[in-house]
Coordinates of C-alpha atoms in Angstrom, one line a residue:
C483 CA 43.8 -60.2 -154.1
A484 CA 42.4 -62.4 -151.4
R485 CA 45.1 -64.9 -151.8
L486 CA 47.9 -62.3 -151.8
G487 CA 46.5 -60.8 -148.6
A488 CA 46.1 -57.5 -150.6
I489 CA 43.2 -55.2 -150.1
H490 CA 41.0 -54.6 -153.1
S491 CA 38.5 -51.9 -154.2
V492 CA 36.4 -52.7 -157.2
V493 CA 34.8 -49.6 -158.7
F494 CA 31.6 -49.7 -161.0
G495 CA 32.6 -49.1 -164.6
G496 CA 29.9 -46.5 -165.1
F497 CA 31.3 -43.9 -162.9
A498 CA 32.6 -40.6 -164.2
A499 CA 36.4 -39.7 -164.1
H500 CA 35.7 -37.2 -161.1
N501 CA 34.0 -40.0 -158.9
L502 CA 36.8 -42.5 -159.7
A503 CA 39.3 -39.8 -158.6
L504 CA 37.7 -39.3 -155.3
R505 CA 37.9 -43.1 -154.7
I506 CA 41.5 -43.3 -155.6
D507 CA 42.5 -40.4 -153.2
D508 CA 40.6 -42.1 -150.5
A509 CA 41.9 -45.6 -151.0
Q510 CA 45.4 -44.5 -151.9
P511 CA 46.1 -47.8 -153.8
K512 CA 49.5 -49.1 -154.9
L513 CA 48.2 -50.4 -158.2
L514 CA 45.2 -49.7 -160.4
I515 CA 44.0 -52.7 -162.5
M516 CA 41.8 -52.1 -165.6
A517 CA 40.3 -53.7 -168.6
D518 CA 40.6 -52.0 -171.8
A519 CA 37.0 -51.7 -172.4
G520 CA 33.6 -53.1 -171.2
M521 CA 30.3 -54.1 -173.3
R522 CA 26.9 -52.7 -172.5
G523 CA 24.0 -53.5 -174.7
G524 CA 26.4 -54.5 -177.6
K525 CA 28.3 -51.2 -177.4
A526 CA 32.0 -51.1 -176.4
I527 CA 32.8 -48.6 -173.5
A528 CA 36.4 -47.6 -173.5
Y529 CA 37.8 -47.3 -169.9
K530 CA 41.3 -45.9 -170.6
P531 CA 40.1 -42.2 -171.4
L532 CA 38.2 -42.5 -168.2
V533 CA 41.0 -43.8 -166.2
D534 CA 43.7 -41.3 -167.6
A535 CA 41.2 -38.5 -166.7
A536 CA 40.9 -39.8 -163.2
L537 CA 44.5 -40.2 -162.5
A538 CA 45.3 -36.7 -163.7
E539 CA 42.7 -35.3 -161.2
A540 CA 43.6 -37.6 -158.4
K541 CA 45.9 -36.1 -155.7
S542 CA 47.2 -39.7 -154.8
P543 CA 47.4 -41.7 -158.1
P544 CA 49.1 -45.1 -157.9
P545 CA 52.6 -45.5 -159.6
H546 CA 51.5 -48.1 -162.1
V547 CA 48.2 -49.3 -164.1
L548 CA 47.9 -52.8 -164.9
I549 CA 45.9 -53.1 -168.2
V550 CA 44.0 -56.2 -169.1
S551 CA 43.3 -56.0 -172.8
R552 CA 40.3 -57.9 -174.1
G553 CA 41.0 -56.9 -177.5
I554 CA 38.0 -54.5 -177.5
D555 CA 39.7 -51.0 -177.6
R556 CA 41.9 -51.1 -180.7
D557 CA 43.0 -47.5 -180.0
L558 CA 44.4 -48.1 -176.5
Q559 CA 47.4 -46.0 -175.9
R560 CA 49.8 -47.1 -173.0
L561 CA 51.8 -44.5 -171.1
A562 CA 55.4 -45.5 -170.8
G563 CA 56.9 -46.1 -167.3
R564 CA 53.3 -46.1 -165.8
D565 CA 51.1 -48.6 -167.7
L566 CA 51.8 -52.3 -167.5
D567 CA 50.7 -55.0 -169.9
Y568 CA 48.9 -57.9 -168.3
A569 CA 49.8 -60.2 -171.0
E570 CA 53.3 -59.5 -171.2
L571 CA 53.8 -60.0 -167.3
R572 CA 51.8 -63.2 -167.6
K573 CA 54.4 -64.6 -170.1
T574 CA 57.2 -64.1 -167.4
Y575 CA 55.2 -64.9 -164.2
A576 CA 52.7 -67.5 -165.3
D577 CA 54.6 -70.4 -163.5
A578 CA 55.5 -68.5 -160.5
E579 CA 54.5 -70.1 -157.1
V580 CA 53.1 -67.5 -154.6
P581 CA 52.3 -68.9 -151.1
V582 CA 49.0 -68.0 -149.5
A583 CA 48.9 -64.9 -147.2
W584 CA 47.6 -66.0 -143.8
L585 CA 45.8 -63.2 -142.1
E586 CA 44.1 -62.6 -138.6
S587 CA 40.3 -62.7 -139.3
N588 CA 39.6 -59.4 -138.4
E589 CA 42.2 -57.9 -140.9
P590 CA 40.5 -55.8 -143.9
S591 CA 39.7 -57.9 -147.0
Y592 CA 38.3 -55.2 -149.4
I593 CA 37.0 -51.7 -149.5
L594 CA 33.5 -51.0 -151.3
Y595 CA 32.4 -47.3 -151.7
T596 CA 28.9 -46.2 -151.2
S597 CA 27.6 -42.7 -151.5
G598 CA 27.8 -40.3 -148.5
T599 CA 25.5 -37.3 -147.7
T600 CA 28.6 -35.1 -147.7
G601 CA 29.4 -35.9 -151.2
K602 CA 32.5 -37.9 -150.3
P603 CA 32.2 -41.5 -150.8
K604 CA 32.1 -43.9 -147.8
G605 CA 34.6 -46.7 -148.0
V606 CA 33.0 -49.6 -146.3
Q607 CA 35.5 -52.1 -144.9
R608 CA 35.0 -55.7 -144.8
D609 CA 37.0 -58.3 -142.7
V610 CA 38.3 -61.5 -143.8
G611 CA 37.0 -64.1 -141.4
G612 CA 33.5 -62.8 -140.4
H613 CA 32.6 -62.1 -144.3
L614 CA 33.5 -65.7 -145.3
V615 CA 31.6 -67.2 -142.4
A616 CA 28.5 -65.2 -143.2
L617 CA 28.5 -66.0 -146.8
A618 CA 29.2 -69.6 -146.3
L619 CA 26.1 -69.7 -144.0
S620 CA 24.1 -67.7 -146.3
M621 CA 24.6 -70.2 -149.3
R622 CA 23.2 -73.1 -147.4
A623 CA 20.5 -71.4 -145.3
I624 CA 19.2 -68.6 -147.7
F625 CA 20.1 -69.4 -151.3
D626 CA 20.1 -73.2 -150.9
V627 CA 23.0 -73.8 -153.2
G628 CA 25.8 -76.3 -152.5
P629 CA 28.8 -78.1 -154.3
G630 CA 28.3 -78.5 -157.9
Q631 CA 25.2 -76.3 -158.3
T632 CA 25.0 -73.1 -160.3
M633 CA 24.1 -69.7 -159.1
F634 CA 23.4 -66.7 -161.4
S635 CA 23.8 -63.2 -159.9
T636 CA 23.2 -60.5 -162.4
S637 CA 24.7 -57.6 -160.3
D638 CA 27.9 -55.8 -161.4
V639 CA 31.0 -56.9 -159.6
G640 CA 31.4 -53.4 -158.6
W641 CA 28.3 -53.6 -156.4
A642 CA 28.1 -55.2 -153.0
V643 CA 25.8 -58.2 -154.3
G644 CA 28.5 -58.8 -157.2
H645 CA 31.4 -59.0 -154.4
S646 CA 29.4 -61.4 -152.2
Y647 CA 27.5 -63.5 -154.6
N648 CA 29.1 -63.3 -158.0
I649 CA 32.5 -64.0 -156.6
Y650 CA 33.1 -65.1 -153.0
A651 CA 30.1 -67.0 -151.8
P652 CA 29.7 -69.5 -154.9
L653 CA 33.5 -70.1 -154.5
I654 CA 33.3 -70.8 -150.9
A655 CA 30.3 -73.2 -151.4
G656 CA 32.0 -75.1 -154.2
A657 CA 29.3 -73.8 -156.6
T658 CA 29.5 -72.5 -160.2
S659 CA 29.1 -68.9 -160.5
L660 CA 27.5 -67.6 -163.8
L661 CA 28.6 -64.3 -165.1
Y662 CA 26.9 -62.4 -167.8
E663 CA 28.0 -59.1 -169.3
G664 CA 25.1 -57.2 -170.9
L665 CA 21.5 -56.1 -170.6
P666 CA 18.5 -58.3 -169.6
V667 CA 16.8 -57.4 -172.9
S668 CA 19.8 -57.9 -175.3
P669 CA 19.5 -59.6 -177.7
D670 CA 15.9 -60.2 -176.3
A671 CA 14.1 -60.2 -173.1
G672 CA 14.5 -64.0 -172.9
I673 CA 18.3 -64.0 -172.6
W674 CA 18.6 -64.5 -168.8
W675 CA 16.0 -67.6 -169.0
Q676 CA 17.9 -68.9 -172.0
L677 CA 21.1 -68.8 -169.9
C678 CA 19.4 -70.4 -167.0
E679 CA 18.2 -73.4 -169.1
K680 CA 21.6 -73.7 -170.7
Y681 CA 23.7 -73.8 -167.5
R682 CA 21.0 -75.5 -165.4
V683 CA 20.8 -72.5 -162.8
R684 CA 19.6 -73.5 -159.5
T685 CA 19.3 -70.1 -157.8
M686 CA 19.2 -66.7 -159.5
F687 CA 19.6 -63.3 -157.9
S688 CA 18.9 -59.9 -159.5
S689 CA 17.2 -56.6 -158.8
P690 CA 13.6 -55.2 -158.7
T691 CA 14.6 -52.7 -161.3
A692 CA 15.8 -55.5 -163.6
I693 CA 12.5 -57.2 -163.5
R694 CA 10.7 -54.0 -164.1
V695 CA 12.5 -53.6 -167.2
L696 CA 11.5 -57.1 -168.2
K697 CA 7.9 -56.4 -167.2
K698 CA 7.7 -53.9 -170.2
H699 CA 8.2 -56.9 -172.6
D700 CA 6.0 -59.9 -173.6
A701 CA 5.6 -62.3 -170.6
A702 CA 6.0 -65.2 -173.1
F703 CA 9.7 -65.0 -172.7
L704 CA 9.2 -66.3 -169.1
R705 CA 7.8 -69.4 -170.3
K706 CA 9.9 -70.0 -173.6
Y707 CA 12.7 -71.9 -171.8
D708 CA 13.0 -75.0 -169.6
L709 CA 13.4 -73.7 -166.1
S710 CA 12.9 -76.9 -164.3
E711 CA 16.3 -76.7 -162.7
L712 CA 15.6 -73.1 -161.4
K713 CA 14.2 -73.3 -157.8
Y714 CA 14.2 -69.7 -156.5
L715 CA 14.5 -66.1 -157.8
F716 CA 16.0 -63.7 -155.2
L717 CA 15.6 -59.9 -155.6
A718 CA 17.3 -57.1 -153.6
G719 CA 19.0 -53.8 -153.9
E720 CA 15.9 -51.8 -153.4
P721 CA 12.4 -52.1 -152.2
L722 CA 10.5 -54.8 -154.1
D723 CA 6.9 -53.4 -155.0
E724 CA 4.0 -56.0 -154.8
P725 CA 2.8 -55.7 -158.4
T726 CA 6.3 -56.6 -159.7
A727 CA 6.7 -59.5 -157.3
K728 CA 3.4 -60.9 -158.2
W729 CA 4.0 -60.6 -162.0
I730 CA 7.5 -62.3 -162.2
S731 CA 6.4 -65.0 -159.6
A732 CA 3.3 -65.7 -161.7
G733 CA 5.3 -65.6 -164.9
L734 CA 8.0 -68.0 -163.8
G735 CA 6.0 -70.1 -161.6
K736 CA 8.9 -69.9 -159.1
P737 CA 9.2 -68.6 -155.4
V738 CA 10.4 -65.0 -155.4
I739 CA 12.4 -64.5 -152.5
D740 CA 12.7 -60.6 -151.5
N741 CA 15.7 -59.9 -149.2
Y742 CA 16.8 -56.6 -147.6
W743 CA 20.4 -55.7 -147.2
Q744 CA 22.9 -52.8 -147.5
T745 CA 26.4 -52.3 -148.8
E746 CA 27.3 -51.9 -145.1
T747 CA 25.8 -55.4 -144.1
G748 CA 27.5 -57.4 -147.0
W749 CA 24.9 -60.2 -147.0
P750 CA 21.1 -60.3 -146.3
A751 CA 19.8 -58.7 -143.1
L752 CA 16.2 -59.2 -143.5
C753 CA 15.2 -62.5 -145.4
L754 CA 13.7 -65.9 -145.4
H755 CA 15.6 -69.1 -145.4
P756 CA 14.5 -71.5 -148.1
G757 CA 17.6 -73.8 -147.5
F758 CA 16.7 -74.1 -143.7
D759 CA 13.1 -73.4 -142.9
L760 CA 11.0 -71.6 -145.5
K761 CA 8.4 -69.2 -143.9
P762 CA 5.3 -67.9 -145.8
I763 CA 6.4 -65.3 -148.4
K764 CA 4.5 -62.1 -148.0
F765 CA 4.9 -59.9 -151.3
G766 CA 6.3 -56.5 -150.4
S767 CA 8.2 -57.7 -147.3
P768 CA 11.8 -59.1 -147.3
G769 CA 10.8 -61.1 -144.3
L770 CA 12.3 -61.5 -140.9
A771 CA 15.6 -60.7 -139.2
N772 CA 18.5 -62.8 -140.5
F773 CA 20.8 -64.7 -138.2
G774 CA 22.8 -62.6 -135.6
Y775 CA 20.6 -59.5 -136.5
R776 CA 18.3 -57.9 -133.7
Y777 CA 16.2 -55.4 -135.6
R778 CA 13.7 -52.9 -134.1
V779 CA 11.6 -50.2 -135.7
I780 CA 11.5 -47.2 -133.5
N781 CA 10.1 -43.8 -133.6
E782 CA 12.4 -41.2 -135.0
T783 CA 11.7 -38.6 -132.3
T784 CA 11.1 -40.5 -129.3
G785 CA 13.3 -43.5 -130.0
L786 CA 10.7 -45.9 -128.6
D787 CA 9.5 -49.1 -130.4
C788 CA 6.6 -48.6 -132.9
A789 CA 3.5 -50.5 -132.5
P790 CA 2.9 -53.2 -135.3
N791 CA 2.2 -51.4 -138.7
E792 CA 3.5 -48.1 -137.4
K793 CA 6.0 -46.3 -139.6
G794 CA 9.5 -45.8 -138.1
V795 CA 13.2 -46.1 -138.6
L796 CA 14.7 -49.6 -138.8
V797 CA 17.8 -49.9 -136.5
A798 CA 19.8 -53.0 -135.3
V799 CA 21.0 -53.5 -131.8
P800 CA 24.8 -54.1 -131.7
P801 CA 26.9 -55.9 -132.1
L802 CA 26.4 -56.4 -135.8
P803 CA 27.0 -60.0 -136.9
P804 CA 29.7 -61.3 -139.0
G805 CA 29.7 -60.1 -142.5
C806 CA 28.9 -56.4 -141.7
M807 CA 31.3 -53.7 -142.3
T808 CA 33.9 -53.2 -139.5
T809 CA 34.6 -49.4 -139.9
I810 CA 34.8 -46.8 -142.8
W811 CA 38.1 -47.0 -144.3
R812 CA 40.6 -44.6 -142.6
D813 CA 37.7 -42.8 -140.8
D814 CA 36.5 -44.6 -137.5
A815 CA 35.0 -41.3 -136.4
R816 CA 32.9 -41.1 -139.4
F817 CA 31.7 -44.5 -139.0
L818 CA 30.5 -44.0 -135.5
Q819 CA 28.8 -40.6 -136.7
S820 CA 27.2 -42.0 -139.8
Y821 CA 25.5 -45.0 -138.3
F822 CA 25.4 -44.8 -134.4
S823 CA 24.8 -41.3 -133.3
H824 CA 21.2 -40.8 -134.4
F825 CA 19.5 -42.0 -131.1
K826 CA 20.1 -41.7 -127.3
E827 CA 20.8 -45.5 -127.3
L828 CA 23.6 -47.0 -129.0
L829 CA 22.0 -48.4 -132.2
Y830 CA 22.9 -49.0 -135.7
S831 CA 20.5 -46.8 -137.9
S832 CA 19.9 -48.3 -141.5
L833 CA 18.5 -44.8 -142.4
D834 CA 15.5 -46.5 -143.8
W835 CA 11.8 -46.2 -143.0
A836 CA 9.9 -49.4 -142.2
I837 CA 6.9 -51.0 -140.6
R838 CA 6.7 -54.5 -139.0
D839 CA 3.3 -56.2 -139.0
E840 CA 1.8 -58.5 -136.3
D841 CA 3.8 -61.5 -137.6
G842 CA 7.1 -59.7 -137.4
Y843 CA 7.5 -59.4 -141.1
T844 CA 9.3 -56.0 -142.0
Y845 CA 8.3 -53.9 -144.9
I846 CA 10.9 -51.3 -146.1
L847 CA 9.5 -47.8 -147.1
G848 CA 12.4 -46.1 -148.5
R849 CA 15.2 -43.8 -147.3
T850 CA 14.6 -41.5 -144.3
D851 CA 15.4 -38.6 -146.7
D852 CA 13.0 -40.1 -149.4
V853 CA 10.0 -37.9 -147.9
I854 CA 7.7 -35.4 -149.5
N855 CA 5.9 -33.0 -147.3
V856 CA 2.6 -32.0 -148.7
A857 CA 0.6 -29.4 -146.6
G858 CA 2.2 -31.0 -143.4
H859 CA 1.6 -34.5 -144.4
R860 CA 4.8 -36.4 -144.8
L861 CA 4.4 -38.9 -147.6
G862 CA 6.9 -41.9 -148.4
T863 CA 7.8 -42.0 -152.1
R864 CA 7.6 -45.7 -152.0
E865 CA 3.9 -45.8 -151.0
I866 CA 2.9 -43.6 -154.0
E867 CA 5.1 -45.5 -156.4
E868 CA 3.6 -48.8 -155.4
S869 CA 0.2 -47.4 -155.9
V870 CA 0.9 -46.3 -159.4
S871 CA 2.8 -49.5 -160.3
S872 CA -0.4 -51.4 -159.4
F873 CA -2.2 -50.4 -162.6
A874 CA -1.9 -53.2 -165.1
S875 CA -0.6 -50.9 -167.7
V876 CA 2.4 -49.4 -165.8
A877 CA 5.8 -51.2 -166.0
E878 CA 7.6 -48.9 -163.5
A879 CA 7.2 -45.6 -161.7
A880 CA 9.3 -43.1 -159.9
V881 CA 8.1 -40.2 -157.5
I882 CA 9.9 -37.0 -156.7
G883 CA 8.8 -33.9 -154.7
V884 CA 8.8 -30.5 -156.3
K885 CA 8.2 -27.0 -154.7
D886 CA 4.6 -25.7 -154.5
E887 CA 3.7 -22.2 -153.4
L888 CA 0.3 -23.5 -151.6
K889 CA 1.3 -26.9 -150.1
G890 CA 5.2 -26.7 -149.8
Q891 CA 5.7 -29.6 -151.9
V892 CA 3.7 -31.9 -154.4
P893 CA 4.5 -35.4 -155.7
I894 CA 5.4 -35.7 -159.3
V895 CA 5.1 -39.1 -160.8
F896 CA 7.2 -40.5 -163.8
A897 CA 5.6 -43.7 -165.1
T898 CA 6.8 -46.0 -167.9
L899 CA 4.0 -47.9 -169.6
K900 CA 4.5 -51.6 -170.7
A901 CA 5.7 -51.8 -174.4
A902 CA 2.5 -53.1 -175.8
V903 CA 0.4 -50.2 -174.1
A904 CA 3.0 -47.6 -175.4
D905 CA 2.9 -48.9 -178.9
A906 CA -0.9 -48.8 -178.9
A907 CA -0.8 -45.3 -177.5
N908 CA 1.7 -44.3 -180.1
K909 CA -0.5 -45.8 -183.0
R910 CA -3.6 -43.9 -181.7
D911 CA -1.7 -40.6 -181.5
A912 CA -0.3 -41.0 -185.1
A913 CA -3.8 -41.9 -186.3
S914 CA -5.1 -38.8 -185.0
G915 CA -2.5 -36.7 -186.0
M916 CA -0.9 -35.7 -182.6

């Protein structure tokens, strides 16, 4: 698509038909490209029924669907006149020479949808030139990956990390991108590290949730393979709790680099720079403002800067640097309303709570709407989750607020125990006849 100058919008394969239909109607594509199926934990997920249902619901369906068959869905049925077979078209056009489309740097490159508070997804629009400049810089200064080296990003291509660091950034850097379709524990909890050994991965990029999944399993998997080529593990996508960061860092014996960004930013906004000048790592913090960002932590009511270690809203002083979204697809007014209308000053609101310590390191506390009001006390869900996760027997934890007649709300914790602890508890229950 980039070579043709065509705007693309990749949608995560796990969305329901209704969610796909909403995105189709907003993007109004001329063509929908789909695989016949995907694999998840050894199970085939057929996409055709999902796509057919979405197109039936959509008000602006594309005239054609290009189907790339992987030979997984043996029951695939094509709709005559609408569905096109990639394999047949390739036979006809494989030798065709199509010139590169040269675009002005601010032209849109792709649309990536993120959830909106109104229920209507927001189409984050990325430009051509700025995005590529940011990614090229990040591969050198942040991820420390260059020509001939290998990067392994575990993200789905339908998410922002997948766009930036599965596809575009490694290609720009002349590096190899390792793509893996499957779960981090299938066939066992060592599969990722086996791949790192086999393909001599230099830098790996994943999410805290994935590491918490691995945390439920035997830590011996972390030491089973030769990871001498692996220099860094980067984690992003959600706040990284300190217990998980310490667990994976100790298990691998590698630097674990937290970094903070959003679909809207397209690349790390808060981070450290191993390829340039690696500052001390502070577990629980994604670090310092990246190149081009001027971040502040301000009081949600007064708009004044918070004192060190005082909780506030993380905002950025415009203009935003290259790589960030340029607008919301077909909706400039919503772009301004969603991100720049929260304070008297013209500031980009991340809609995230944060604190900044005396050294300038920022700590993300969660979304501004992830707050539980207990008897007048506003509690952030992340603080509670991190406290629960600090117990050695806990693999991961999540907190929600529920209504309480006395206190207004009370927090409820859902915790998952590590596999060995859970097995021991089950055996005790069985022995006691419970």
